[in-house]
Tab-separated table of N, CA and C and ligand atoms in Angstrom:
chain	number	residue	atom	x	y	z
M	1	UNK	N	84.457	-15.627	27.636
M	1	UNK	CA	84.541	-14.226	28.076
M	1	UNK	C	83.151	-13.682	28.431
M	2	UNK	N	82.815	-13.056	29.608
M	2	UNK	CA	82.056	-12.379	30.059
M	2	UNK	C	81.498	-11.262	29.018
M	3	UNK	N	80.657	-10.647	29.093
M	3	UNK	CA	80.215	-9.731	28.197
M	3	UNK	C	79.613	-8.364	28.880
M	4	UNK	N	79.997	-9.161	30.414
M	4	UNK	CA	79.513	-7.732	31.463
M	4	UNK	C	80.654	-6.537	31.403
M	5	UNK	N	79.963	-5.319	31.417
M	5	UNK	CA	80.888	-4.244	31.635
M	5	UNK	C	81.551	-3.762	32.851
M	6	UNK	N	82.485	-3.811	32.841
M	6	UNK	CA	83.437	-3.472	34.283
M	6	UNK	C	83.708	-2.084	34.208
M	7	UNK	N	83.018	-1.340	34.968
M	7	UNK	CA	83.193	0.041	34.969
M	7	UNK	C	84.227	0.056	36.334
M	8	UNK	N	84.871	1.382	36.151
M	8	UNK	CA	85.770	1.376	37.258
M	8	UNK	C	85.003	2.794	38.095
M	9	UNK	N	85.645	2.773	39.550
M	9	UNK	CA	85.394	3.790	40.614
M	9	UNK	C	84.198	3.998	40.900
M	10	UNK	N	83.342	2.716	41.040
M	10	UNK	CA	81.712	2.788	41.161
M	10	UNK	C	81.458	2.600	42.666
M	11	UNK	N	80.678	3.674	43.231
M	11	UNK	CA	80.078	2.967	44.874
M	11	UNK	C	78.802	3.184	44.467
M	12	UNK	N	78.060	2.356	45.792
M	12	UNK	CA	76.888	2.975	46.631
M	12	UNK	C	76.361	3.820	47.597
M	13	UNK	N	75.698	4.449	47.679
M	13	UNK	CA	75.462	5.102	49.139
M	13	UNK	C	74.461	4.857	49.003
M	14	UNK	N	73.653	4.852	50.584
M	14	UNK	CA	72.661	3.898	51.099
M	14	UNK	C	72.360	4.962	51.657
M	15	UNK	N	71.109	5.715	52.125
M	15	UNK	CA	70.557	6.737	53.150
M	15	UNK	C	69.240	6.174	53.240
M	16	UNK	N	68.912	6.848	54.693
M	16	UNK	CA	67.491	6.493	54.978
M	16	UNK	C	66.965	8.015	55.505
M	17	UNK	N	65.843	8.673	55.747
M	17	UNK	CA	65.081	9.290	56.475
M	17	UNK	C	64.278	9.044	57.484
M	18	UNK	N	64.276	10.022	58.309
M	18	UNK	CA	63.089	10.151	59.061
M	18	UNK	C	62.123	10.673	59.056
M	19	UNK	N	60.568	9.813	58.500
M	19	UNK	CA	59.365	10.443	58.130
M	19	UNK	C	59.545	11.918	58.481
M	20	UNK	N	59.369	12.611	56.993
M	20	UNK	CA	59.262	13.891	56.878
M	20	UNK	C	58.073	14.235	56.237
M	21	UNK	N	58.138	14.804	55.303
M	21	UNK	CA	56.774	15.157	54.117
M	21	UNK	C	56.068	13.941	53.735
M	22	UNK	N	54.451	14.391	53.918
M	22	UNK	CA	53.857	13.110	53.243
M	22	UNK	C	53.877	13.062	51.697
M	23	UNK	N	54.225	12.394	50.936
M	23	UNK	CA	53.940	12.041	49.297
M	23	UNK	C	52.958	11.364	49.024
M	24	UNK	N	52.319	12.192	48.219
M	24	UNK	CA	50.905	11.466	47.295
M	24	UNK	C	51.403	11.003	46.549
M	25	UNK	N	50.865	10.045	45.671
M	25	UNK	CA	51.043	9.485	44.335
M	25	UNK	C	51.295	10.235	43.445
M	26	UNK	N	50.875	11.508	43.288
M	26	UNK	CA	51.570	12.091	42.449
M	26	UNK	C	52.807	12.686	42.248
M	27	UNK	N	52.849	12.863	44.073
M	27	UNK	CA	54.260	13.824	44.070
M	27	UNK	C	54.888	12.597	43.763
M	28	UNK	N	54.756	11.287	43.989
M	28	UNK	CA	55.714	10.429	43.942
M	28	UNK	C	56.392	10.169	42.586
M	29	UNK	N	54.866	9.969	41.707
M	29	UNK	CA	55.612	10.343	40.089
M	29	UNK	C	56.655	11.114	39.770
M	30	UNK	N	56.168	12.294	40.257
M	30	UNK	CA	56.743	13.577	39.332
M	30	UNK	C	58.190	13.254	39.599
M	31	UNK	N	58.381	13.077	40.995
M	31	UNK	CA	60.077	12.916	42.025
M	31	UNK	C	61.002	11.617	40.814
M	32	UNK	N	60.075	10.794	40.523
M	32	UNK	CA	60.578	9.800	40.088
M	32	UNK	C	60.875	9.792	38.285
M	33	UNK	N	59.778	10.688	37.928
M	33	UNK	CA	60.170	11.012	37.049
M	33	UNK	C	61.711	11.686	36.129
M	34	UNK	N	61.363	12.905	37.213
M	34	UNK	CA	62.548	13.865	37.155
M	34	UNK	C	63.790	13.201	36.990
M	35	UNK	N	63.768	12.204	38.594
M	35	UNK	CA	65.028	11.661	38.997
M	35	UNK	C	65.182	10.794	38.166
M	36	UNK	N	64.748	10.030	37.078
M	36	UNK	CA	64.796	9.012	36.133
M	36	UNK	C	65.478	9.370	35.183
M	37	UNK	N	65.029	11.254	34.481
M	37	UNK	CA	65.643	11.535	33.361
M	37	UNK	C	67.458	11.764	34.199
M	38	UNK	N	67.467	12.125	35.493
M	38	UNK	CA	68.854	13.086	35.512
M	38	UNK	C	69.759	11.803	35.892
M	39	UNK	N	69.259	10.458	36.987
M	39	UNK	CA	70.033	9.664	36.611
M	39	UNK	C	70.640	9.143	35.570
M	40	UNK	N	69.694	8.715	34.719
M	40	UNK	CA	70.339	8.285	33.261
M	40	UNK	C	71.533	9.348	32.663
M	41	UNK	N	71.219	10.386	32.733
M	41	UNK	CA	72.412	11.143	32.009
M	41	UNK	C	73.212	11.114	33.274
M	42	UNK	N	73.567	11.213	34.213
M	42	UNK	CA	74.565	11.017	35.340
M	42	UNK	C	75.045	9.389	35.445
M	43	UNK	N	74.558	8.397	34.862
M	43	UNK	CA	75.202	7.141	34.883
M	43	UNK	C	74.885	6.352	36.532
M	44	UNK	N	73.515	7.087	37.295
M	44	UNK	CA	72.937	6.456	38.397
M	44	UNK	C	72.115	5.428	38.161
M	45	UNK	N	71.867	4.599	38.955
M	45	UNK	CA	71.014	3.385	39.219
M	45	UNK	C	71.055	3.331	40.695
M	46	UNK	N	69.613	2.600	40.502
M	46	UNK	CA	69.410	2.434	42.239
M	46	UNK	C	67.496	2.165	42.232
M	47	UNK	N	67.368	2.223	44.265
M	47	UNK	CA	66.382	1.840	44.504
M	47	UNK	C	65.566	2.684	45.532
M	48	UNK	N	64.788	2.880	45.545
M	48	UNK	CA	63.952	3.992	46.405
M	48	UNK	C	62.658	3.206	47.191
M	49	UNK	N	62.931	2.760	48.532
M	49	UNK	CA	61.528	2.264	48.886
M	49	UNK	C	60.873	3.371	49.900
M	50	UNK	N	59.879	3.365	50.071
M	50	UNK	CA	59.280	4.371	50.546
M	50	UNK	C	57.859	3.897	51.611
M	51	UNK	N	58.204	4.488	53.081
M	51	UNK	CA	56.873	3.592	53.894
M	51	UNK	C	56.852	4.858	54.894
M	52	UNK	N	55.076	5.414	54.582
M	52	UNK	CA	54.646	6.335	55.295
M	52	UNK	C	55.811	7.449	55.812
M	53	UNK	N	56.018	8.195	54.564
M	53	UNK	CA	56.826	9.424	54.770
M	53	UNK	C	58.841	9.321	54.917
M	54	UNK	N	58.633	7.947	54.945
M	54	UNK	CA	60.021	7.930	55.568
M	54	UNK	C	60.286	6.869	54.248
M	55	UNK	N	61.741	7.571	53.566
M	55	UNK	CA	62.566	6.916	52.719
M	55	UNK	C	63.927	6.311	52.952
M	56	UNK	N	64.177	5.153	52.163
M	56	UNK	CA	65.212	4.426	52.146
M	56	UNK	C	65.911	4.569	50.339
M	57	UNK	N	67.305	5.062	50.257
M	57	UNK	CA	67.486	5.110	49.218
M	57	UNK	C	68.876	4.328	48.631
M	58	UNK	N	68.692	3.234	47.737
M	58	UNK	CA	70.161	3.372	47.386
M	58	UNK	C	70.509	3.675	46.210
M	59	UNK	N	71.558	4.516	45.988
M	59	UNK	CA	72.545	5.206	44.924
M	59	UNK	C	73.646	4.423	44.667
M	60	UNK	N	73.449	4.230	43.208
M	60	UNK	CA	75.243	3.590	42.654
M	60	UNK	C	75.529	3.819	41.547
M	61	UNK	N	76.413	4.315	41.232
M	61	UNK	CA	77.265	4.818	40.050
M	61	UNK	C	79.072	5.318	40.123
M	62	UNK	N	79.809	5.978	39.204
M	62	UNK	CA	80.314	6.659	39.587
M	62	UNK	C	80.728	7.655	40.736
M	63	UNK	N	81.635	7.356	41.444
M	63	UNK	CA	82.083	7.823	42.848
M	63	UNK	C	81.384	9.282	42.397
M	64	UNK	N	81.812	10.163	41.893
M	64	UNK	CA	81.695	11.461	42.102
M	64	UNK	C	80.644	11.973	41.655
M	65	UNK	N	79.530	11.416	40.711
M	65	UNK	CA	78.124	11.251	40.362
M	65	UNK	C	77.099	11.419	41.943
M	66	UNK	N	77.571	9.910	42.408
M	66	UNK	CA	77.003	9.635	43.449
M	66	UNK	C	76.699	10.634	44.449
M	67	UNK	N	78.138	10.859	44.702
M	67	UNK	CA	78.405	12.040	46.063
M	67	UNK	C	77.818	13.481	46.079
M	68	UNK	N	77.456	13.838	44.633
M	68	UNK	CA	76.911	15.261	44.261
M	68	UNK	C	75.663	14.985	44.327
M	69	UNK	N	75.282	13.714	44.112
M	69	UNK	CA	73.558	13.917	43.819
M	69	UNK	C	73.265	13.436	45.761
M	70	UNK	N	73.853	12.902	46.113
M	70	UNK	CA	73.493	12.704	47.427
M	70	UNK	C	73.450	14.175	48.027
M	71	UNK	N	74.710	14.683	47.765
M	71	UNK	CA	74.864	16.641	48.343
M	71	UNK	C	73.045	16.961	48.469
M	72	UNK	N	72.664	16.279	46.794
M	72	UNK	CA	71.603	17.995	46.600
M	72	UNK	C	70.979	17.035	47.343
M	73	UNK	N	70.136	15.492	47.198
M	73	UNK	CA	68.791	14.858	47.683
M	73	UNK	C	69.288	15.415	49.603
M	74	UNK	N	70.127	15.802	49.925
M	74	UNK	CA	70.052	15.777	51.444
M	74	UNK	C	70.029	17.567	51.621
M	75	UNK	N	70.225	18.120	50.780
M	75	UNK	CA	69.870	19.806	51.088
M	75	UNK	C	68.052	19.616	50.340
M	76	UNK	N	67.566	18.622	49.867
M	76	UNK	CA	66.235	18.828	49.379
M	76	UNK	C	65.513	18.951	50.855
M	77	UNK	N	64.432	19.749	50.499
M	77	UNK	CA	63.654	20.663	51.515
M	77	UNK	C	62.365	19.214	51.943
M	78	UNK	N	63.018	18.548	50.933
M	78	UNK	CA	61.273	17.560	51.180
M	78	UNK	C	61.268	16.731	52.120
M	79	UNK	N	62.817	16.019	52.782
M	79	UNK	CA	62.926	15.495	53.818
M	79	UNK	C	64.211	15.797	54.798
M	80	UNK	N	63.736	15.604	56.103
M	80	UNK	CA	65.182	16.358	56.586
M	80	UNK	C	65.037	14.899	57.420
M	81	UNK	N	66.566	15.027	58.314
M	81	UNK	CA	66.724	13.884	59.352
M	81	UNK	C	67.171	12.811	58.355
M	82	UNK	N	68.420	13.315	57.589
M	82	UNK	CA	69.229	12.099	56.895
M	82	UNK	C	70.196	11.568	57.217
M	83	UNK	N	70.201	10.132	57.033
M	83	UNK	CA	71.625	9.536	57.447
M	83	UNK	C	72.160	8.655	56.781
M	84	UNK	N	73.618	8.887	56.451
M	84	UNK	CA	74.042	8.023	55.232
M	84	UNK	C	74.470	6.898	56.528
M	85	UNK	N	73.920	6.078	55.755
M	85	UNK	CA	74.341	4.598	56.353
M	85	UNK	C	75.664	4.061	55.659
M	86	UNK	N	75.165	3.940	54.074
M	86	UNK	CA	77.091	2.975	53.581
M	86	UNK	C	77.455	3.921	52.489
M	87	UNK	N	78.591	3.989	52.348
M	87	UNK	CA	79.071	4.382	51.121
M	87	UNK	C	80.347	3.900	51.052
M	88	UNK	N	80.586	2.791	49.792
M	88	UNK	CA	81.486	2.017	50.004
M	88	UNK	C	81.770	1.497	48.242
M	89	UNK	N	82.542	1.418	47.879
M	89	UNK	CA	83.317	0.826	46.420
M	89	UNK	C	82.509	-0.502	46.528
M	90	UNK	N	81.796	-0.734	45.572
M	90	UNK	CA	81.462	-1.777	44.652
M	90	UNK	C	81.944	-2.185	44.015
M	91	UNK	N	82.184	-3.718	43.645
M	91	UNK	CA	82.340	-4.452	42.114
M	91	UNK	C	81.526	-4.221	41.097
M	92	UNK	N	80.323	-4.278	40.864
M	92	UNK	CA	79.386	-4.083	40.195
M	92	UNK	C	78.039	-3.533	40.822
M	93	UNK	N	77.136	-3.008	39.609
M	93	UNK	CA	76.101	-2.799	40.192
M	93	UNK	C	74.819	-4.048	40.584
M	94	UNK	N	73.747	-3.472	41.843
M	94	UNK	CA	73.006	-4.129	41.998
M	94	UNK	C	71.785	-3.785	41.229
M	95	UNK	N	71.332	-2.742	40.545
M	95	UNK	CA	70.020	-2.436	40.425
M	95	UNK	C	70.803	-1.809	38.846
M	96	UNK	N	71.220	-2.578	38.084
M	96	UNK	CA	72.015	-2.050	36.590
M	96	UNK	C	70.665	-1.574	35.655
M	97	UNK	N	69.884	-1.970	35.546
M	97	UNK	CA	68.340	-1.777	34.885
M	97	UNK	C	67.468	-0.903	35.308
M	98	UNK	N	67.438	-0.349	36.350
M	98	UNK	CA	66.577	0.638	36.924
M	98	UNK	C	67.721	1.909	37.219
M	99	UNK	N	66.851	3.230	36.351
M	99	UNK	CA	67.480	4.277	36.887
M	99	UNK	C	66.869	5.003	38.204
M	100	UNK	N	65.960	4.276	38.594
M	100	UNK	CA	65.793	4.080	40.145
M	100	UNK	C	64.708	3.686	40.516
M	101	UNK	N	64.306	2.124	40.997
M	101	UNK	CA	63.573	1.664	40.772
M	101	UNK	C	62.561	1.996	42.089
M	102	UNK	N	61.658	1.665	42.266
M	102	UNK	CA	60.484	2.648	43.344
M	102	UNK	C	59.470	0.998	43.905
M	103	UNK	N	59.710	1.181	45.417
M	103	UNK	CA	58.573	0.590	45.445
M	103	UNK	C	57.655	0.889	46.899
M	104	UNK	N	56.857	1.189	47.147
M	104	UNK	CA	56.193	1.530	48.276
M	104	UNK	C	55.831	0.422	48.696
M	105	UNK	N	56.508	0.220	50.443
M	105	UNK	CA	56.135	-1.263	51.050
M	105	UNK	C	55.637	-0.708	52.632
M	106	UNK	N	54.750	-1.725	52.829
M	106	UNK	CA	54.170	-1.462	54.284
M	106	UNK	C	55.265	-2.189	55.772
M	107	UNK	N	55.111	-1.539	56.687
M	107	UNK	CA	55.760	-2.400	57.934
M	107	UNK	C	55.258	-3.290	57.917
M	108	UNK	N	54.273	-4.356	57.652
M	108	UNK	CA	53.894	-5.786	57.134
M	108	UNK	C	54.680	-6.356	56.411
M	109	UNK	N	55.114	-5.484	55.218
M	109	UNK	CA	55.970	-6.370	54.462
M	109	UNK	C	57.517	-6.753	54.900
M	110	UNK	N	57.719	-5.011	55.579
M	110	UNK	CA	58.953	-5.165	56.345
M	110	UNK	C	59.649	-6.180	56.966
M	111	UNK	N	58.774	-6.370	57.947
M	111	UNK	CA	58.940	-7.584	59.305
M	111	UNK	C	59.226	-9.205	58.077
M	112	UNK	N	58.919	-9.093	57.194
M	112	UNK	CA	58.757	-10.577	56.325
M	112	UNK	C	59.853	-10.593	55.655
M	113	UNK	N	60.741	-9.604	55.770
M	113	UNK	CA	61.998	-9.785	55.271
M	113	UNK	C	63.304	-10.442	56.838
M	114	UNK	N	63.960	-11.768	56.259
M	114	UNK	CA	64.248	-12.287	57.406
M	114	UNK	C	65.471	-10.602	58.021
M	115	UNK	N	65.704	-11.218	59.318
M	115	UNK	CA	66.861	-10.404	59.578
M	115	UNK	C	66.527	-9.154	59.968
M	116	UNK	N	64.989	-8.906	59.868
M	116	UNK	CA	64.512	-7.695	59.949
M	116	UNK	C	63.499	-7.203	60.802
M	117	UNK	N	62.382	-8.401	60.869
M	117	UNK	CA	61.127	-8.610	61.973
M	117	UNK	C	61.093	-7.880	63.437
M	118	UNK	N	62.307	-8.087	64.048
M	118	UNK	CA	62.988	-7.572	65.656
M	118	UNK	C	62.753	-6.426	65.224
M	119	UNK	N	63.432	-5.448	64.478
M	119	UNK	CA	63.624	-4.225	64.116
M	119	UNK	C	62.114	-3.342	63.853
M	120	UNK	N	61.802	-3.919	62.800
M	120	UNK	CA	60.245	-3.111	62.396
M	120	UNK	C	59.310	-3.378	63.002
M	121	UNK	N	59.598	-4.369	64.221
M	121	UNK	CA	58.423	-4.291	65.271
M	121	UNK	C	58.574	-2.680	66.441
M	122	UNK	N	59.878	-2.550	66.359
M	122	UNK	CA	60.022	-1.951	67.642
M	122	UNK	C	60.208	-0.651	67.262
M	123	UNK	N	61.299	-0.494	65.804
M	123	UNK	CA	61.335	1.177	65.706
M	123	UNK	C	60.550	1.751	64.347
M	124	UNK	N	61.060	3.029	64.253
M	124	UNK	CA	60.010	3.761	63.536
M	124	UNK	C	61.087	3.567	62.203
M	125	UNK	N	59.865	3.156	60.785
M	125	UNK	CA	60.691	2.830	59.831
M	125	UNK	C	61.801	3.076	59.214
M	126	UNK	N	63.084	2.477	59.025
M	126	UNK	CA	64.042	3.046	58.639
M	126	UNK	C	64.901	3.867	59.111
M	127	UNK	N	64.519	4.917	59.993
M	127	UNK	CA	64.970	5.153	61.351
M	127	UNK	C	66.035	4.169	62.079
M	128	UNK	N	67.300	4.901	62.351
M	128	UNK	CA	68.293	3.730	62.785
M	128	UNK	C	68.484	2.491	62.969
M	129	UNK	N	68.543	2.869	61.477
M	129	UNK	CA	68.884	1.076	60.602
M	129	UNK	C	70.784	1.307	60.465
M	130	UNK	N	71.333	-0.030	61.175
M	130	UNK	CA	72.034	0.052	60.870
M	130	UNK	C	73.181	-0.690	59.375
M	131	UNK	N	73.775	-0.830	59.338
M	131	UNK	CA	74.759	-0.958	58.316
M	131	UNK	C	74.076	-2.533	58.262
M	132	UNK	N	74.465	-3.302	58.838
M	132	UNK	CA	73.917	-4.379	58.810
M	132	UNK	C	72.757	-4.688	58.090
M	133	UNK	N	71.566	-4.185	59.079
M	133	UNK	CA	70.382	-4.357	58.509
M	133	UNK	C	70.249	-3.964	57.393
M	134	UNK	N	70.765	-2.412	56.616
M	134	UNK	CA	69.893	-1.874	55.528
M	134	UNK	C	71.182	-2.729	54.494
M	135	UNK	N	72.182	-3.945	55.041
M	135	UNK	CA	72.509	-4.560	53.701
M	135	UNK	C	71.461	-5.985	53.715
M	136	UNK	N	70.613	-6.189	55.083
M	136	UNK	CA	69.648	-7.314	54.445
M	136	UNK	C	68.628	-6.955	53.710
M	137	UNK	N	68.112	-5.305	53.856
M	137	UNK	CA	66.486	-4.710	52.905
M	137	UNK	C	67.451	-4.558	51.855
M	138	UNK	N	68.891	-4.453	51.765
M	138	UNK	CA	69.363	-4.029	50.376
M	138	UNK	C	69.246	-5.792	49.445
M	139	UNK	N	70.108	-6.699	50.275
M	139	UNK	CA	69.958	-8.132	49.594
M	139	UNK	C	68.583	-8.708	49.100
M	140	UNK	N	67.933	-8.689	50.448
M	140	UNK	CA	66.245	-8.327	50.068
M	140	UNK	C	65.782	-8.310	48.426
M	141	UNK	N	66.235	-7.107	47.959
M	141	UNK	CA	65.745	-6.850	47.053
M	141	UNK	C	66.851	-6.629	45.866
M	142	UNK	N	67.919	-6.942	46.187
M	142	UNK	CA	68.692	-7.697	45.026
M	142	UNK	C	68.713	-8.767	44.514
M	143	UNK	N	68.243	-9.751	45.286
M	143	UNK	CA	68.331	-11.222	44.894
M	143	UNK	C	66.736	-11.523	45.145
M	144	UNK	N	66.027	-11.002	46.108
M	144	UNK	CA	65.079	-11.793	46.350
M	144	UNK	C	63.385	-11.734	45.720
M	145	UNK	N	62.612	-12.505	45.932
M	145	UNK	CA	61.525	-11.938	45.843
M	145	UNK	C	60.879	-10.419	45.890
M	146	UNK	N	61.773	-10.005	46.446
M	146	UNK	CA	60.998	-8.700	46.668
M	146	UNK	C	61.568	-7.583	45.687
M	147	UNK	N	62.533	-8.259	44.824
M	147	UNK	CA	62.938	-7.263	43.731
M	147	UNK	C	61.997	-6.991	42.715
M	148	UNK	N	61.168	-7.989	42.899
M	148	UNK	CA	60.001	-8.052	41.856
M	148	UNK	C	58.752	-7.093	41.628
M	149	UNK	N	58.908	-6.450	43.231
M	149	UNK	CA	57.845	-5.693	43.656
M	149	UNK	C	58.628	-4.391	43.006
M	150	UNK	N	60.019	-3.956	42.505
M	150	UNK	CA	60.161	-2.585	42.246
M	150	UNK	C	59.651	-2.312	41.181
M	151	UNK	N	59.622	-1.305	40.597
M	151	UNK	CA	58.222	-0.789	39.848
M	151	UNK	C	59.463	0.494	38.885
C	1	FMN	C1	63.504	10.835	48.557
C	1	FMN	C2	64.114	11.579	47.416
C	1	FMN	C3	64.850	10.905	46.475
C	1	FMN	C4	65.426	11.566	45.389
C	1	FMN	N1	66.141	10.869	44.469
C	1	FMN	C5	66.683	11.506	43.423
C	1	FMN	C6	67.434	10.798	42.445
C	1	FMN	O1	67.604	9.581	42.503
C	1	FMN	N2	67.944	11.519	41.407
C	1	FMN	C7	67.761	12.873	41.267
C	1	FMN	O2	68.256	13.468	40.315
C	1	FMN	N3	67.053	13.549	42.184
C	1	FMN	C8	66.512	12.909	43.255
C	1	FMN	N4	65.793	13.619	44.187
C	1	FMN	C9	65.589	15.053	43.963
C	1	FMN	C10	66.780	15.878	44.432
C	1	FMN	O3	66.721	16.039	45.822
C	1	FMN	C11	66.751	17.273	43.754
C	1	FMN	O4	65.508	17.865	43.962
C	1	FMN	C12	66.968	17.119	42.289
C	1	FMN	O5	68.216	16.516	42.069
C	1	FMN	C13	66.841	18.461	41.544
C	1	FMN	O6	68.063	19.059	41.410
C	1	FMN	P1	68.259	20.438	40.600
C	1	FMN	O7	68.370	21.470	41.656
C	1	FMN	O8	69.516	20.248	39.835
C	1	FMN	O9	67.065	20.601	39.709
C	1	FMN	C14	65.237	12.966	45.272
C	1	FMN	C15	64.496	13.645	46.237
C	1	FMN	C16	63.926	12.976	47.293
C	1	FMN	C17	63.117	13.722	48.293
């Protein structure tokens, strides 16, 4: 017998931005902070990468967790030009250990993720990514090397 927990009515939603506000290191703390304590009591996990102003986020928990905290992060004043890419029922979670794990990566690193190179040569980061792609930066960093880099 397995010893994993099977929670029921769990998705993801996946959003990206279009470079909006610049974040210092600090604002980046504080954001991550905050969002660390309110996930945990909301039953969120997930991953936040972040390259020159423009964010990629994924959310997973509880369907109706999810959908409220997405409401407020897309009425937040700090970035506008959002677009939910997936939101879709999961089996399990990908990021079960991080109540949202953070990692700031350059368009260098981008392009080195396969499946992806074409893309971050030509458009502006994260910026109409589609379904496809943001499930290879999502696999990326579920399985791969580059999960290592979340912080
Ligand atoms: C890029 C980005 C990611 C965010 N991620 C989260 C998050 O994972 N969890 C969270 O509670 N707030 C997150 N926030 C903050 C929310 O937008 C919002 O400010 C926060 O939920 C405060 O809500 P309150 O009005 O209940 O205090 C994020 C904001 C930004 C700009």
């Amino acid at each position: 017998m397995s010893d994993e927990v099977v929670e029921n009515d769990l998705i993801h939603c996946i959003y990206c931005n279009a470079g909006t506000v610049r974040f210092s290191e600090a604002d980046m703390v504080s954001l991550l902070e905050k969002a660390r304590e309110a996930n945990s009591a909301l039953g969120v996990t997930g991953m936040l990468l972040y390259e020159e102003g423009s964010f990629f986020q994924v959310l997973e928990g509880p369907a109706e967790s999810v959908d409220a905290l997405y409401e407020k992060i897309f009425r937040d004043k700090r970035h506008r030009r959002i677009t939910k890419i997936i939101r879709e029922s999961i089996e399990a979670r990908n990021f079960s250990e991080w109540t949202m794990g953070y990692a700031g990566v350059t368009r260098q690193d981008l392009k080195e993720i396969e499946g992806l190179n074409d893309f971050f040569y030509t458009k502006k980061c994260f910026t109409e990514l589609d379904p496809g792609r943001a499930k290879k930066l999502l696999e990326a960093f579920k399985d791969g090397n580059w999960r290592a880099s979340l912080r």
